Amino acid sequence: MRTANVRTIVIWTLVALVGAAGWSVLALARGEDVSAAWMVAAALGSYAIGYRFYSKFIAYKVLKVDATRATPAERLNNGIDFHPTDRRVLLGHHFAAIAGAGPLVGPVLAAQMGYLPGTVWIIAGVIFAGAVQDMVVLFFSTRRDGRSLGQMAREEIGPFGGAAALIAAFAIMIILLGVLALVIVNALAASPWGTFSIAMTIPIALLMGFYLRVLRPGRVAEVSLIGVGLLLLALVAGRWVAESSWAGAFTLAPSTLVVWLVAYGFIASILPVWMLLAPRDYLSTFMKIGTIALLALGVVVALPMLKMDPVTDFASRGDGPVFAGSLFPFVFITIACGALSGFHSLISSGTTPKMIQKETQVRMIGYGSMLMESSVAIMALVAASIIDPGLYFAMNAPAGAIGTTVENASQVVTGWGYSISPAELAQAAKNVEEATLLSRTGGAPTLAVGVSEIFSKVTGGSLRAFWYHFAIMFEALFILTALDAGTRVGRFMLQDMLGNVYRPFKNISWKPGLVLTSAIVCALWGYFLWVGVHEPLGGINQLFPIFGISNQLLAAVALAVCTTLLVKSGRLKWAWITGIPLVWDATVTLTASFQKVFSSDPKVGFFKQRSVFQDAIDDGKVLPPAKSMDDMHTVVTNSTVDGVLTAVLALLIVVVIADALRVCVRHLRRPALSTLSEAPYVESKILAPAGLIPTREEREEARDEVTPTGV
């Protein structure tokens, strides 16, 4: 057994002290100015401890990952969906696929409650719930030939609970994809800089894919340098294009962007994974991580102060202008992806288990990627918390609440207890070269203002507008990588479902099946997106209010499947690892679902909102956000659909959890009746490190393989 040396003990003691110092300052500060650097210190220290000790314990003690066991990528390699992929490229792909709108937007919106509740949930949630879910799902899916989450539920829990899981997972997936696509359309519409830069990542990724597959196999460092160089050139050239005569060609209307996004999603879903999807996600990871690392460095250098209150009055009153509802349960629902996300379980049981080289890599890719995403959420929360709170609420409150003039907005926001003058609101917009920043809801513009605030403190105020527009473009690129991988995963899920009826669909690389299911998935989320773009209250806008709840309900399915598999595979004493997060997530999410369905507050309850708007229609009145009687009828329809869908999804998740509990109890009473659908053991022929940097033992093993003893 290895024992820690003095150097290791000193290093990890210092890491723990840094994290503890950050937490102490955040928790004990009462009225003093607090630097955002303490939030970064608390996060990084906690992440390091969690990864080094907790993730290692789960991987090697609980899951017992086996380096000698061949993965589906090795056994079923067909160059289309199953393809052993270098761990560095796969880490980039997985991170890019899971990191969508949630970690950027959710924490910004949750800042309404203050910076402290969000910080606690983002960090504690990811270490003990989100990263655990991602890693455990990835492990069990890898052991089952890359089965989708819904199909694993069907095989391990049973046809009844499994059917509920399949239906819920696929429906939620379509909602999530539509919401992600809408955020991209809103970010890129009339933005030639962003459109050009993002479009250029596609040919760059194709070049990288062929470089690694055909020209220089295995030369990851080379292709990384080439890809990053071309990406930086595309980013700089994007601004040149925006200021040139070419700007018109890349200034696209929302409806045109919808067509391009659907076409891209379809093509990315059917092409071999090594050709476009993996290299493009790997490429975008450099920009994502690079930007977040620079933000963290900027916080350390500039030391901006947290201007938002640690906990605001809205946390207890539940009448916040950004979103209605009290701190519990809605701050946990709003943040979602930065701490725990059901969407991640679809990626962990979708593309990644079909590409991973070794079981031992599930720790780095599953747990590590989620920590990376959580760091994005922390930086988003920092960005929202360092700007003037008055500006924050003026940007995130709807026009119906604050009006359309800076004078009216100033008066309303001051009434909430956050003073800001009309001149300050006008100057804030002028600083980033925008006509107005009022009611720029959705979180993305607020994040961009915070990013420009941090970077301009380091590079100078004259570049504030540049950094603002850079951040808007960065957010669109960030989200697009989740859309293409999500579409492919949606295709896998649909193939698994149809495969239960018509067996050829079980072969996920069967050409007719993959084309048909890709087209269906793209048509479904594309339809909701198209309607949402053309009708401000319709299409995916109709489903947007249930985005957070549906995502967290899906996490409950994933944790229920993981807990069931831990019990059935003889790991009962470790079932608490996913069981405790399951109980917490189910409690939070079902409470939120109940309130959204039955609350008597029309700002919270869907059916109460429907009743209020229907009464107004009967009286001939028009209430905001509606602008006409047609809009009033649309709001009534939307409230009804959202209420029914929330209730149905919650009921499906209760069925899954109840059926999973039944299976676990039956296994404990009569273990002989339980079966596992795990693939048979096959010895692996691949040598690959478990982490980013090979250990001494792994380097020696690789040398022995290349130069056998005695040769």
XYZ file of C-alpha atoms in Angstrom:
711
model
C 0.000 0.000 0.000
C 1.390 3.398 -0.970
C 1.868 5.973 1.777
C 1.871 9.701 1.180
C 5.244 11.422 1.361
C 5.883 14.683 3.182
C 5.707 16.745 -0.004
C 2.267 15.358 -0.894
C 0.966 15.974 2.623
C 2.212 19.588 2.564
C 0.700 20.283 -0.868
C -2.724 18.914 0.006
C -2.723 20.627 3.372
C -2.116 23.954 1.615
C -4.880 23.222 -0.894
C -7.271 22.447 1.965
C -6.278 25.649 3.788
C -6.885 27.766 0.680
C -10.347 26.278 0.252
C -11.134 26.623 3.955
C -10.014 30.265 3.951
C -12.306 31.002 1.035
C -15.287 29.376 2.726
C -14.557 31.126 6.028
C -14.522 34.594 4.488
C -17.700 33.965 2.470
C -19.561 32.528 5.452
C -18.453 34.999 8.137
C -18.525 38.283 6.199
C -21.187 40.571 7.636
C -21.396 43.930 5.897
C -17.728 44.049 4.857
C -16.495 44.204 1.281
C -15.631 40.704 0.065
C -13.335 40.044 -2.877
C -14.578 37.652 -5.558
C -11.181 35.963 -5.266
C -12.394 34.259 -2.083
C -15.205 32.616 -4.039
C -12.670 31.333 -6.572
C -10.429 30.061 -3.747
C -13.302 28.194 -2.072
C -14.274 26.591 -5.372
C -10.831 25.536 -6.575
C -9.764 24.203 -3.194
C -12.963 22.165 -2.858
C -12.739 20.832 -6.416
C -9.154 19.689 -5.908
C -9.971 17.856 -2.668
C -13.106 16.294 -4.157
C -11.324 15.026 -7.263
C -8.188 13.783 -5.513
C -9.928 11.863 -2.731
C -13.674 11.370 -3.250
C -13.614 10.562 -6.966
C -10.668 8.190 -6.506
C -12.489 6.405 -3.697
C -15.591 5.916 -5.865
C -13.673 4.839 -8.975
C -11.349 2.290 -7.367
C -13.103 1.251 -4.154
C -16.770 1.355 -5.159
C -16.892 0.843 -8.931
C -13.611 -1.106 -9.100
C -12.716 0.144 -12.576
C -10.734 -2.483 -14.480
C -7.871 -1.442 -16.767
C -7.698 -4.954 -18.252
C -11.318 -4.981 -19.442
C -12.012 -3.988 -23.060
C -14.494 -1.140 -23.503
C -17.236 -1.045 -26.183
C -15.081 1.338 -28.214
C -12.420 -1.355 -28.476
C -14.688 -4.398 -28.884
C -17.268 -2.864 -31.235
C -15.070 -0.380 -33.103
C -16.788 0.441 -36.429
C -15.504 3.948 -37.132
C -18.997 5.491 -36.991
C -20.296 5.573 -33.407
C -17.862 3.186 -31.687
C -14.312 4.513 -31.942
C -11.484 4.364 -29.338
C -10.631 8.031 -28.850
C -7.581 9.576 -27.232
C -8.471 10.499 -23.660
C -7.522 14.160 -24.194
C -9.772 14.513 -27.218
C -12.583 12.627 -25.459
C -12.275 14.812 -22.365
C -12.721 17.841 -24.617
C -15.662 16.255 -26.409
C -17.416 15.219 -23.211
C -16.940 18.564 -21.499
C -18.102 20.474 -24.576
C -21.134 18.194 -24.906
C -22.318 18.592 -21.304
C -21.530 22.305 -20.961
C -24.529 24.043 -22.500
C -26.578 27.048 -21.446
C -27.132 25.902 -17.859
C -23.781 26.732 -16.214
C -23.700 30.123 -17.955
C -27.284 31.266 -17.469
C -28.596 29.476 -14.360
C -26.131 30.952 -11.821
C -26.671 34.430 -13.266
C -30.414 34.171 -12.671
C -29.910 32.592 -9.237
C -27.817 35.617 -8.166
C -31.222 37.212 -7.436
C -31.112 35.233 -4.168
C -27.598 36.478 -3.333
C -24.193 35.002 -4.077
C -23.939 32.670 -1.060
C -26.773 30.144 -1.677
C -25.650 29.628 -5.271
C -22.007 29.210 -4.298
C -22.813 26.565 -1.675
C -25.028 24.542 -4.023
C -22.742 24.782 -7.056
C -19.698 23.514 -5.156
C -21.255 21.015 -2.735
C -23.735 19.832 -5.344
C -21.128 19.017 -7.966
C -18.764 17.197 -5.600
C -21.384 14.968 -3.974
C -24.082 14.722 -6.659
C -23.433 16.029 -10.180
C -19.944 14.668 -10.784
C -20.836 11.397 -9.042
C -23.861 10.930 -11.303
C -21.845 11.602 -14.460
C -19.051 9.198 -13.541
C -21.266 6.357 -12.300
C -23.607 6.534 -15.310
C -20.590 6.532 -17.633
C -19.158 3.470 -15.875
C -22.353 1.423 -15.989
C -23.110 2.414 -19.592
C -19.562 1.434 -20.608
C -20.141 -1.963 -19.002
C -23.311 -2.303 -21.116
C -22.047 -1.576 -24.633
C -22.873 2.124 -24.342
C -26.583 1.627 -23.618
C -28.669 4.800 -23.242
C -30.010 5.765 -19.825
C -33.593 4.839 -20.718
C -32.595 1.463 -22.107
C -30.515 0.697 -18.988
C -33.578 1.544 -16.892
C -35.702 -0.814 -18.977
C -33.208 -3.691 -18.711
C -32.258 -3.273 -15.042
C -35.437 -1.931 -13.418
C -38.028 -3.595 -15.634
C -40.409 -2.867 -18.506
C -42.826 -0.722 -16.466
C -40.377 1.652 -14.781
C -38.112 1.380 -17.819
C -40.863 2.494 -20.174
C -41.555 5.502 -17.946
C -37.840 6.337 -17.945
C -37.572 5.992 -21.747
C -40.551 8.266 -22.376
C -39.517 10.846 -19.777
C -35.868 10.920 -20.900
C -36.690 11.347 -24.582
C -39.354 14.021 -23.995
C -37.049 15.966 -21.699
C -34.219 15.641 -24.227
C -36.313 17.290 -26.955
C -37.231 20.143 -24.588
C -33.581 20.674 -23.607
C -32.382 20.668 -27.217
C -35.041 23.176 -28.223
C -34.117 25.515 -25.366
C -30.396 25.274 -26.179
C -31.080 26.035 -29.826
C -33.232 29.059 -28.940
C -30.434 30.536 -26.819
C -28.030 30.113 -29.757
C -30.431 31.776 -32.186
C -30.916 34.721 -29.830
C -27.158 35.103 -29.404
C -26.229 34.864 -33.101
C -29.127 36.740 -34.718
C -27.725 39.855 -36.460
C -24.217 39.040 -35.144
C -21.812 38.588 -38.085
C -18.810 38.269 -35.764
C -20.282 35.353 -33.824
C -21.797 33.668 -36.879
C -18.557 33.780 -38.874
C -16.352 32.584 -36.005
C -18.644 29.691 -35.126
C -19.101 28.687 -38.771
C -15.319 28.483 -39.164
C -15.040 25.931 -36.353
C -16.708 23.350 -38.635
C -14.019 23.201 -41.393
C -11.316 23.483 -38.725
C -12.802 20.477 -36.917
C -13.036 18.471 -40.153
C -9.362 19.192 -40.806
C -8.472 18.053 -37.278
C -10.541 14.884 -37.633
C -8.827 13.837 -40.883
C -5.431 14.869 -39.498
C -5.791 12.495 -36.543
C -7.464 9.711 -38.506
C -5.526 9.768 -41.799
C -2.588 12.174 -41.937
C -0.931 11.865 -38.512
C -2.736 9.313 -36.299
C -2.103 9.787 -32.594
C -0.459 13.218 -32.962
C -2.806 14.972 -30.555
C -0.331 17.678 -29.544
C 0.284 18.634 -33.181
C -3.376 18.822 -34.115
C -4.114 20.762 -30.936
C -1.609 23.473 -31.842
C -2.961 23.671 -35.397
C -6.572 23.770 -34.226
C -6.029 26.400 -31.537
C -4.068 28.589 -33.941
C -6.826 28.434 -36.541
C -9.497 29.016 -33.878
C -7.783 32.172 -32.632
C -7.477 33.356 -36.219
C -11.210 32.718 -36.746
C -12.057 34.732 -33.616
C -9.957 37.704 -34.696
C -11.167 37.451 -38.305
C -14.749 37.459 -37.044
C -14.384 41.037 -35.915
C -12.749 41.988 -39.230
C -15.657 40.412 -41.099
C -18.187 42.255 -38.914
C -16.554 45.574 -39.883
C -16.169 44.733 -43.591
C -18.402 44.498 -46.663
C -18.812 40.768 -45.902
C -20.843 41.524 -42.793
C -24.119 41.200 -44.675
C -23.405 37.619 -45.695
C -23.010 36.599 -42.038
C -25.820 38.734 -40.631
C -28.557 36.132 -40.502
C -32.197 36.415 -39.526
C -33.450 34.115 -36.733
C -35.466 31.983 -39.192
C -32.368 31.440 -41.362
C -30.352 30.437 -38.298
C -33.019 27.861 -37.416
C -32.611 26.194 -40.821
C -28.813 26.142 -40.521
C -28.920 24.784 -36.963
C -31.284 21.945 -37.879
C -29.144 21.062 -40.917
C -25.970 21.131 -38.832
C -27.532 19.007 -36.077
C -28.617 16.385 -38.616
C -25.226 16.209 -40.367
C -23.274 16.097 -37.096
C -25.525 13.269 -35.893
C -24.956 10.963 -38.885
C -21.287 11.596 -39.715
C -18.677 9.298 -38.133
C -17.943 10.589 -34.656
C -14.214 11.052 -35.360
C -14.853 13.265 -38.394
C -16.706 16.262 -36.937
C -18.258 15.833 -33.513
C -15.250 14.831 -31.402
C -12.661 17.200 -32.946
C -15.074 20.137 -32.970
C -15.961 19.667 -29.319
C -12.282 19.198 -28.458
C -11.461 22.412 -30.318
C -14.157 24.444 -28.603
C -12.957 23.187 -25.214
C -9.741 25.177 -25.626
C -11.765 28.348 -25.973
C -14.153 27.446 -23.167
C -11.544 26.470 -20.617
C -9.179 29.195 -21.796
C -11.788 31.894 -21.297
C -12.860 30.579 -17.882
C -9.202 30.277 -16.774
C -8.544 33.836 -17.916
C -11.632 34.977 -16.002
C -10.347 33.300 -12.841
C -6.931 34.874 -13.389
C -8.595 38.235 -14.009
C -10.446 37.939 -10.684
C -7.182 37.187 -8.872
C -5.392 40.104 -10.564
C -8.166 42.720 -10.480
C -9.713 41.562 -7.161
C -13.227 42.862 -7.938
C -15.582 43.127 -4.978
C -18.834 41.204 -4.673
C -21.529 43.900 -4.839
C -24.544 41.601 -4.590
C -25.756 40.790 -1.060
C -24.766 37.365 0.337
C -28.495 36.582 0.730
C -31.155 38.967 -0.588
C -34.665 39.570 0.751
C -36.048 37.888 -2.365
C -34.688 34.563 -1.056
C -37.255 34.466 1.747
C -40.082 36.472 0.161
C -40.141 34.541 -3.122
C -41.315 37.546 -5.148
C -38.132 38.249 -7.091
C -38.415 40.042 -10.441
C -36.036 37.622 -12.201
C -38.006 34.492 -11.291
C -40.718 33.881 -8.727
C -40.394 31.379 -5.904
C -38.516 31.008 -2.631
C -34.895 29.933 -2.196
C -35.995 26.359 -1.544
C -36.565 24.747 -3.947
C -36.117 27.168 -6.831
C -32.471 28.210 -6.470
C -31.511 24.546 -6.958
C -33.792 24.208 -9.982
C -32.530 27.439 -11.552
C -28.816 26.666 -11.243
C -29.258 23.089 -12.471
C -26.325 22.275 -14.768
C -23.591 23.861 -12.658
C -24.192 21.393 -9.822
C -26.385 18.503 -11.004
C -27.824 17.970 -14.470
C -29.879 15.147 -15.901
C -28.777 16.144 -19.402
C -25.253 15.006 -18.522
C -26.467 11.474 -17.859
C -27.630 11.302 -21.481
C -24.146 12.210 -22.725
C -22.539 9.814 -20.229
C -24.749 7.054 -21.634
C -24.646 8.344 -25.204
C -21.551 9.266 -27.196
C -18.845 9.033 -24.513
C -19.147 5.338 -23.465
C -18.839 4.383 -27.143
C -15.533 6.262 -27.452
C -13.695 5.727 -24.158
C -10.489 3.666 -24.393
C -10.221 2.391 -20.808
C -12.566 1.977 -17.851
C -10.001 3.727 -15.686
C -10.642 6.943 -17.638
C -14.229 7.318 -16.348
C -12.883 9.216 -13.339
C -11.120 11.913 -15.358
C -13.794 12.193 -18.045
C -16.951 11.743 -15.947
C -16.036 13.363 -12.629
C -13.370 15.728 -13.970
C -15.490 17.192 -16.769
C -18.295 17.975 -14.360
C -15.891 19.824 -12.064
C -14.802 21.827 -15.107
C -18.414 22.729 -15.827
C -18.998 23.685 -12.212
C -16.057 26.090 -12.442
C -17.880 27.728 -15.366
C -20.953 28.139 -13.151
C -18.878 29.712 -10.380
C -17.355 32.212 -12.802
C -20.828 33.041 -14.136
C -22.012 33.685 -10.575
C -18.953 35.864 -9.950
C -19.656 37.849 -13.123
C -23.260 38.481 -12.025
C -22.275 39.383 -8.467
C -19.552 41.969 -9.179
C -21.734 44.316 -11.241
C -23.922 46.931 -9.592
C -27.019 45.152 -8.169
C -29.196 47.943 -9.538
C -27.884 47.254 -13.043
C -28.322 43.500 -12.485
C -32.027 43.866 -11.657
C -32.603 46.424 -14.424
C -31.159 43.940 -16.928
C -32.964 40.861 -15.674
C -36.394 42.206 -14.760
C -39.026 42.070 -17.540
C -40.130 45.260 -19.264
C -43.581 44.808 -17.775
C -42.074 45.340 -14.323
C -39.616 48.202 -14.923
C -40.879 49.891 -18.085
C -38.840 50.849 -21.123
C -37.134 54.075 -20.016
C -34.088 54.452 -17.781
C -36.033 56.914 -15.595
C -38.824 54.448 -14.885
C -36.415 51.523 -14.457
C -34.326 53.532 -11.980
C -37.400 54.361 -9.920
C -38.672 50.761 -9.804
C -35.285 49.201 -9.012
C -34.665 51.782 -6.276
C -37.988 50.738 -4.780
C -36.612 47.213 -4.507
C -33.741 48.558 -2.396
C -31.034 48.738 -5.071
C -30.310 52.314 -6.045
C -29.115 53.209 -9.550
C -29.600 56.491 -11.410
C -30.924 56.914 -14.963
C -27.535 58.330 -15.971
C -25.751 55.234 -14.641
C -28.086 52.936 -16.577
C -27.512 54.893 -19.774
C -23.743 54.937 -19.254
C -23.627 51.182 -18.664
C -25.213 50.614 -22.083
C -22.896 53.150 -23.719
C -19.833 51.418 -22.239
C -20.593 48.221 -24.166
C -21.887 50.025 -27.268
C -25.492 48.899 -26.815
C -28.566 51.106 -27.231
C -30.006 49.853 -23.947
C -29.421 47.161 -21.345
C -32.899 47.278 -19.859
C -34.740 43.953 -19.639
C -31.973 42.010 -21.367
C -33.313 38.885 -19.705
C -32.085 35.308 -20.020
C -28.783 35.746 -18.187
C -26.442 35.867 -21.180
C -26.161 39.689 -21.481
C -25.621 39.985 -17.712
C -22.800 37.463 -17.906
C -21.285 39.403 -20.809
C -21.377 42.647 -18.791
C -19.667 40.907 -15.862
C -17.024 39.399 -18.139
C -16.323 42.806 -19.694
C -16.066 44.288 -16.203
C -13.401 41.771 -15.146
C -11.354 41.816 -18.347
C -11.483 45.605 -18.717
C -9.959 46.017 -15.251
C -6.944 44.100 -16.538
C -6.700 45.348 -20.137
C -8.186 48.833 -19.776
C -11.654 50.372 -20.009
C -11.321 51.158 -23.714
C -11.792 47.458 -24.513
C -14.971 47.025 -22.468
C -17.234 46.883 -25.540
C -14.908 44.375 -27.235
C -15.030 42.040 -24.236
C -18.823 42.341 -24.006
C -19.361 41.243 -27.601
C -16.636 38.611 -27.271
C -18.542 37.140 -24.304
C -21.829 37.060 -26.262
C -20.112 35.148 -29.068
C -18.350 32.885 -26.543
C -21.688 31.915 -25.008
C -23.118 30.922 -28.391
C -20.107 28.699 -29.135
C -20.327 27.259 -25.638
C -23.924 26.174 -26.129
C -23.699 24.959 -29.744
C -21.394 22.086 -28.806
C -24.083 20.702 -26.498
C -26.642 20.896 -29.300
C -24.776 18.684 -31.793
C -23.811 16.022 -29.246
C -27.304 16.172 -27.750
C -28.878 15.518 -31.145
C -26.696 12.440 -31.599
C -27.637 11.213 -28.136
C -31.306 11.816 -28.921
C -30.804 9.609 -31.964
C -29.300 6.858 -29.773
C -32.247 7.094 -27.382
C -34.809 6.860 -30.160
C -32.952 3.906 -31.713
C -32.962 2.121 -28.356
C -36.708 2.724 -28.006
C -37.522 1.563 -31.540
C -35.140 -1.369 -31.135
C -37.513 -2.821 -28.565
C -40.091 -3.073 -31.371
C -37.934 -3.636 -34.484
C -34.580 -5.272 -33.762
C -32.443 -3.749 -36.578
C -32.638 -0.417 -34.717
C -30.654 -2.056 -31.904
C -27.613 -1.685 -34.160
C -27.133 2.050 -33.667
C -24.773 2.278 -36.668
C -27.331 0.726 -39.056
C -27.415 3.355 -41.828
C -31.194 3.513 -42.525
C -31.922 3.613 -38.805
C -29.425 6.330 -37.955
C -30.592 8.561 -40.816
C -34.291 8.118 -39.987
C -33.940 8.653 -36.240
C -31.607 11.641 -36.698
C -34.186 13.231 -38.998
C -36.985 12.616 -36.473
C -35.015 14.102 -33.560
C -33.999 17.181 -35.570
C -37.560 17.619 -36.831
C -38.958 17.532 -33.291
C -36.692 20.106 -31.673
C -36.517 22.053 -34.950
C -40.305 22.403 -35.024
C -40.486 23.818 -31.498
C -37.584 26.140 -32.300
C -39.141 27.379 -35.563
C -42.454 28.178 -33.889
C -40.660 29.800 -30.948
C -38.688 32.104 -33.238
C -41.808 33.241 -35.098
C -44.165 33.422 -32.106
C -42.680 35.079 -28.981
C -45.087 33.174 -26.725
C -45.206 29.921 -28.705
C -43.065 26.931 -29.635
C -40.100 26.324 -27.409
C -40.914 29.545 -25.519
C -43.976 27.651 -24.327
C -41.770 24.944 -22.804
C -38.985 27.204 -21.506
C -40.536 27.537 -17.997
C -40.180 23.784 -17.380
C -36.557 23.592 -18.583
C -35.006 23.545 -15.099
C -37.524 21.190 -13.527
C -37.396 18.693 -16.402
C -33.597 18.665 -16.303
C -33.545 17.895 -12.583
C -36.289 15.279 -12.934
C -34.055 13.530 -15.454
C -31.225 13.574 -12.899
C -33.545 11.696 -10.530
C -33.982 8.990 -13.185
C -30.207 8.701 -13.627
C -29.542 8.505 -9.878
C -32.320 5.924 -9.453
C -30.785 3.742 -12.169
C -27.312 4.117 -10.620
C -28.539 3.244 -7.129
C -30.378 0.189 -8.466
C -27.263 -1.006 -10.290
C -25.081 -0.506 -7.209
C -27.484 -2.675 -5.192
C -27.892 -5.372 -7.853
C -24.151 -5.605 -8.538
C -23.306 -6.385 -4.908
C -22.351 -2.864 -3.838
C -25.190 -2.346 -1.337
C -22.963 -0.766 1.315
C -21.976 1.916 -1.197
C -25.484 2.631 -2.496
C -25.606 5.797 -0.357
C -23.169 7.422 -2.800
C -25.971 7.895 -5.328
C -28.864 7.207 -2.951
C -28.392 10.363 -0.859
C -28.198 12.662 -3.928
C -31.279 10.855 -5.278
C -33.309 11.575 -2.128
C -32.201 15.238 -2.164
C -32.869 15.728 -5.873
C -36.254 13.999 -5.719
C -37.278 16.085 -2.693
C -36.244 19.372 -4.308
C -37.610 18.641 -7.759
C -40.927 17.098 -6.751
C -41.479 19.995 -4.318
C -40.829 22.452 -7.153
C -43.119 20.474 -9.459
C -45.902 20.505 -6.863
C -45.584 24.250 -6.393
C -45.484 24.933 -10.144
C -48.683 22.938 -10.584
C -50.694 23.854 -7.473
C -49.345 27.169 -6.099
C -51.950 29.887 -5.568
C -49.396 32.527 -6.641
C -49.949 33.200 -10.368
C -46.247 34.008 -10.750
C -45.409 30.466 -9.603
C -48.354 28.163 -10.283
C -49.148 27.334 -13.907
C -52.825 26.565 -13.320
C -53.325 29.658 -11.151
C -51.736 31.730 -13.912
C -54.114 30.119 -16.385
C -57.074 31.002 -14.177
C -55.989 34.658 -13.820
C -55.518 35.115 -17.566
C -58.756 33.303 -18.393
C -60.669 35.606 -16.007
C -59.040 38.611 -17.666
C -60.099 37.306 -21.088
C -63.666 36.982 -19.817
C -63.485 40.616 -18.667
C -61.954 41.783 -21.957
C -58.627 42.787 -20.340
C -55.045 42.325 -21.615
C -52.394 41.533 -19.005
C -48.588 41.625 -19.503
C -46.607 39.963 -21.028
C -49.485 39.650 -23.516
C -49.952 42.562 -25.900
C -53.198 41.464 -27.539
C -56.157 39.215 -26.923
C -54.523 36.552 -29.111
C -51.502 36.660 -26.806
C -53.820 36.242 -23.830
C -55.222 33.041 -25.293
C -51.652 31.845 -25.995
C -50.669 32.421 -22.357
C -53.683 30.394 -21.222
C -52.683 27.561 -23.561
C -49.036 27.713 -22.476
C -49.912 27.651 -18.783
C -52.168 24.652 -19.324
C -49.552 22.739 -21.339
C -46.753 23.544 -18.861
C -48.882 22.531 -15.884
C -49.953 19.240 -17.440
C -46.433 18.407 -18.677
C -44.899 19.176 -15.286
C -47.428 16.918 -13.568
C -46.959 14.103 -16.103
C -43.152 14.237 -15.956
C -43.196 14.287 -12.144
C -45.552 11.286 -12.146
C -43.276 9.379 -14.542
C -40.278 10.029 -12.302
C -42.219 8.848 -9.220
C -43.024 5.647 -11.135
C -39.338 5.143 -11.997
C -38.178 5.700 -8.403
C -40.913 3.472 -6.966
C -40.148 0.678 -9.416
C -36.416 1.011 -8.718
C -37.108 0.710 -4.988
C -39.200 -2.400 -5.646
C -36.349 -3.993 -7.614
C -33.819 -3.169 -4.867
C -36.025 -4.652 -2.131
C -36.656 -7.776 -4.219
C -32.914 -8.182 -4.779
C -32.184 -7.939 -1.060
C -34.826 -10.557 -0.292
C -34.162 -12.949 -3.192
C -30.855 -12.114 -4.941
C -31.152 -15.165 -7.194
C -34.032 -13.517 -9.080
C -31.891 -10.558 -10.141
C -30.086 -10.418 -13.464
C -27.563 -7.938 -14.843
C -27.295 -7.014 -18.515
C -23.552 -6.384 -18.245
C -21.480 -7.311 -21.308
C -19.102 -10.296 -20.868
C -15.496 -9.669 -19.909
C -13.061 -9.371 -22.811
C -9.395 -8.643 -22.216
C -8.239 -5.248 -23.486
C -5.362 -4.926 -25.953
C -5.153 -1.127 -25.660
C -2.623 0.634 -23.475
C -3.704 4.127 -22.450
C -3.205 6.277 -19.313
C -6.069 6.809 -16.883
C -5.437 10.547 -16.522
C -4.193 13.459 -18.563
C -0.598 12.907 -17.452
C 0.662 9.300 -17.463
C 1.971 7.974 -14.155
C 5.447 6.490 -13.881
C 3.964 3.000 -13.910
C 1.939 3.773 -17.055
C 5.013 5.144 -18.839
C 7.003 2.045 -17.926
C 4.176 -0.210 -19.117
C 4.059 1.637 -22.439
C 7.837 1.274 -22.874
C 7.649 -2.439 -22.105
C 4.933 -2.822 -24.745
C 6.997 -1.048 -27.408
C 10.271 -2.743 -26.476
C 9.628 -6.199 -24.960
C 12.205 -7.570 -22.519
C 15.118 -9.276 -24.245
C 14.692 -7.493 -27.584
